[in-house]
């Protein structure tokens, strides 16, 4: 069954209003026309006269080297989420250059770090687009940073292909004002609403076999998990799973004992989690405290194939959703990319790497197809593009659909992207552990094992 | 769903011992040296990461790591005192500014060198102990060790010659020097001791939770609250203050909302400052 | 009376250092033109934005100096007021649709109230304890923001409120908001200079010197100290409120509430010269521009594999330590003294020649060494 993203949940699919929690922020976004402003005629007059000093070019095609602007949270191998974005973009550029570049030009990559701060992200974005005049930008892991960039993207009118941030609020902005925000695309991951839907899919298909009849939902308190919470709250019960409790914990939480006490007290079989910015502390304490429940969900730190060594095996039997793994052949490009990345960096990438690589490759292909570097031409090309990337078939929703310019989520995996699920298992020789894909069946190389202490 | 009281109390009792360890170093420097060392939290972090590098990266046993957690922060404190503080120790505000800036520098260096992901430090003792619904052996060990160390300190301060010299210096440097005590050397001892304690606390904290570049911030704030509550310069006050704050923290987190971590102790601090700034066992500090 | 006022305002009769200041202000006013002249294309726009942010940091530093530089009550968490002004204004605008200008005014009022709440206990607490309260207050606020993240957005803040002025286009936006910032900067500078150079300012300085003497002369130091806090908080809150209504800032802890913000402001004022207002403004602007330029340096430190750009905070911290040792009176005072020596004038300092930093420290010395007789 091809799932084009329409959920049969009574039509309530705005994706960002958490039921029962009055969220000032989302109610503002819903009433975007409630904008009052002062018109400072005097200031504008002065500015207009000063404006003749520096004209800004919008929509002009850049020339010379083909520049890719990358915005990432942090770099350095000790920061795998951010580093994967930067190094993957560089890898893509190297491969493109080895094949003659793009439209006859060499590809260059310029990386700037946001430190996950919205204002710094915006300043760095402006440096990339205004000062360095890049062709397009990619990256951005933190949803709060992305949302702060949307107006800048609209103003600079250069394509941005998000690699990492999952908030559906971005695509909702396109629904309200397509012409203004049409330069934004999300190459991955599928947005948080679909991430949640995929979690429910996984639950429906597997929980009864896994022995997870009742779960406690534990999500980190950041923008991206709000739609996830909403989907889980509304749909897990229909999938036959009892929700024993739900908690949003502060990202900087350093002591999970009381939280785990509550999970244990609720009698849940597992903690069903959504953790991206945080998560290491949670799983390490879970392992040290030997809690009598299982642990799984979306756990980005655990996606790192070398994670076992980093946490002394605390991730054993942990389950996480992922975009791809170095061994799973989602497409013919997946494994070669992962190996090439390892060759370049020394470690395998996390999910953001696959997406950033795909973004650069797809944009280059679109520019070649359109035979133009003008952002408007490439936008048109991308909208109709169906590109084989490492994560699956990359297509984008159209302007009249629920989530314009968001990557298409396809449950069957045939004509869109679909996350896979893996579990960490100790190696048989007793030395370390490794990831085993457990779902979907076409990609699985093993099945779920219950932790021995549960 | 209410958590069983015994579990919560056990948790509180154990965490409070660790808080006391953290606060004692701070109160020593404040009581003896007369300055607020705002780099105390960073010292805790240095301790944790010293242990991490020795035991996880270089592969030695965690007990060797513990040694590193004692020595490296102690050396750092000594260097800080000798290099920076001694010159300006007459000016407490400058000390506050300098130590605060030092703390930021240390945090940034660790963040750059190590990254933003938390570091895992092995437990000193693995497994569970069947008391009060099951507690981690590591926590029990930390609890025990903390009390032993505090006890040793109390004994040392009150019954050994050097300890008494430190006590004397905290009361009157002139009087102390009249009997041949070099106040400068006593300050150095105090800073070294405080550094060692902070480092050990960092190791304990890191092995129970995880270590990260910003892990020293909440211990620093806790130290304020505890030391102000307990009274400046009073070790006994710090221990009692640690238990009060520890229980308050644990009960708030367990029964009210776990997101309120740290808020309870901060509010207590402000209330104490407004109502009774000299704390429970300290000296007069308002006009 | 009017004679002295006009003579005060007549540029030609001002002391040299004030004439230089006026010239600097005029030059600053024409920044967009310099930038357009010096840099091709849109590069200059980015620099104008950097300077716009620097103006706000200068305003923050001035607000700190107006209380801590003058009364000697050192505030270690001045970001509290910036955050209350900024968040307050943003929330009013986002949540209840209050127009930006009104929201800014209300945000400022909120910050003033906070200043009152901090200032009143100030009457009862001695130096370091007051500083401790100021250190802790923003931490409490941050915890509340994290606890009620549904309202306050937690560690990553809330989305941007409406801009103060509607603009279209990157260039126009840059120019307009530069002048908004500049106008506010001049206003705050003028107000603070007026207050501190007035009789009230003299009382504040006197309180720093010897509070008992002030009380003995029949004035109530408590009233003046509270006034200083409220003024400082209002100015800081105003700057914070306007800041979030520009495209240069969003209501996030990292820009308004973090400890680094409070420290940056202290460093700026101390480096520039505590107790001068102008020194604080200069210090704030310089630090902001310096850090921003540093964050763009790509040079990789050999052996560490880390680019200098990521180390900007470390360099800033270490550099500050060094300068604090070398120039305890701050750069501005050093500049004026050096300038005086250069020009050859021989002015005797009316306050006994000690800098505000020294006077404050003297007070604390007595406090801490209370029981000691050295």
Coordinates of C-alpha atoms in Angstrom, one line a residue, chain A residues 62-69 89-90 92-110 132-136 360 363-364 367-368 373:
Chain A
X62 CA 26.0 32.4 -9.7
X63 CA 29.0 31.7 -11.9
X64 CA 32.4 30.3 -11.5
X65 CA 33.0 27.4 -9.1
X66 CA 29.9 25.6 -8.1
X67 CA 29.7 26.4 -4.4
X68 CA 27.8 24.3 -1.8
X69 CA 27.1 26.0 1.5
X89 CA 28.9 17.1 1.5
X90 CA 32.6 17.2 0.9
X92 CA 29.8 14.3 -2.6
X93 CA 31.8 17.2 -4.0
X94 CA 34.9 15.1 -4.5
X95 CA 32.9 12.5 -6.4
X96 CA 31.3 15.1 -8.5
X97 CA 34.6 16.7 -9.3
X98 CA 36.0 13.3 -10.3
X99 CA 33.3 13.1 -12.8
X100 CA 33.7 16.5 -14.4
X101 CA 32.0 18.7 -11.9
X102 CA 28.6 20.3 -12.4
X103 CA 27.8 22.1 -15.6
X104 CA 31.5 22.2 -16.3
X105 CA 32.4 23.8 -13.0
X106 CA 34.4 22.4 -10.1
X107 CA 32.4 21.9 -6.9
X108 CA 33.6 23.6 -3.7
X109 CA 32.1 23.1 -0.2
X110 CA 32.0 25.8 2.5
X132 CA 30.2 33.7 -0.4
X133 CA 27.4 33.7 -2.9
X134 CA 26.9 29.9 -2.8
X135 CA 24.7 28.1 -5.3
X136 CA 22.6 26.4 -2.7
X360 CA 24.3 17.6 -2.9
X363 CA 20.9 19.2 -6.5
X364 CA 23.8 18.7 -8.9
X367 CA 21.1 21.6 -12.1
X368 CA 22.5 19.5 -14.9
X373 CA 22.2 27.4 -12.1

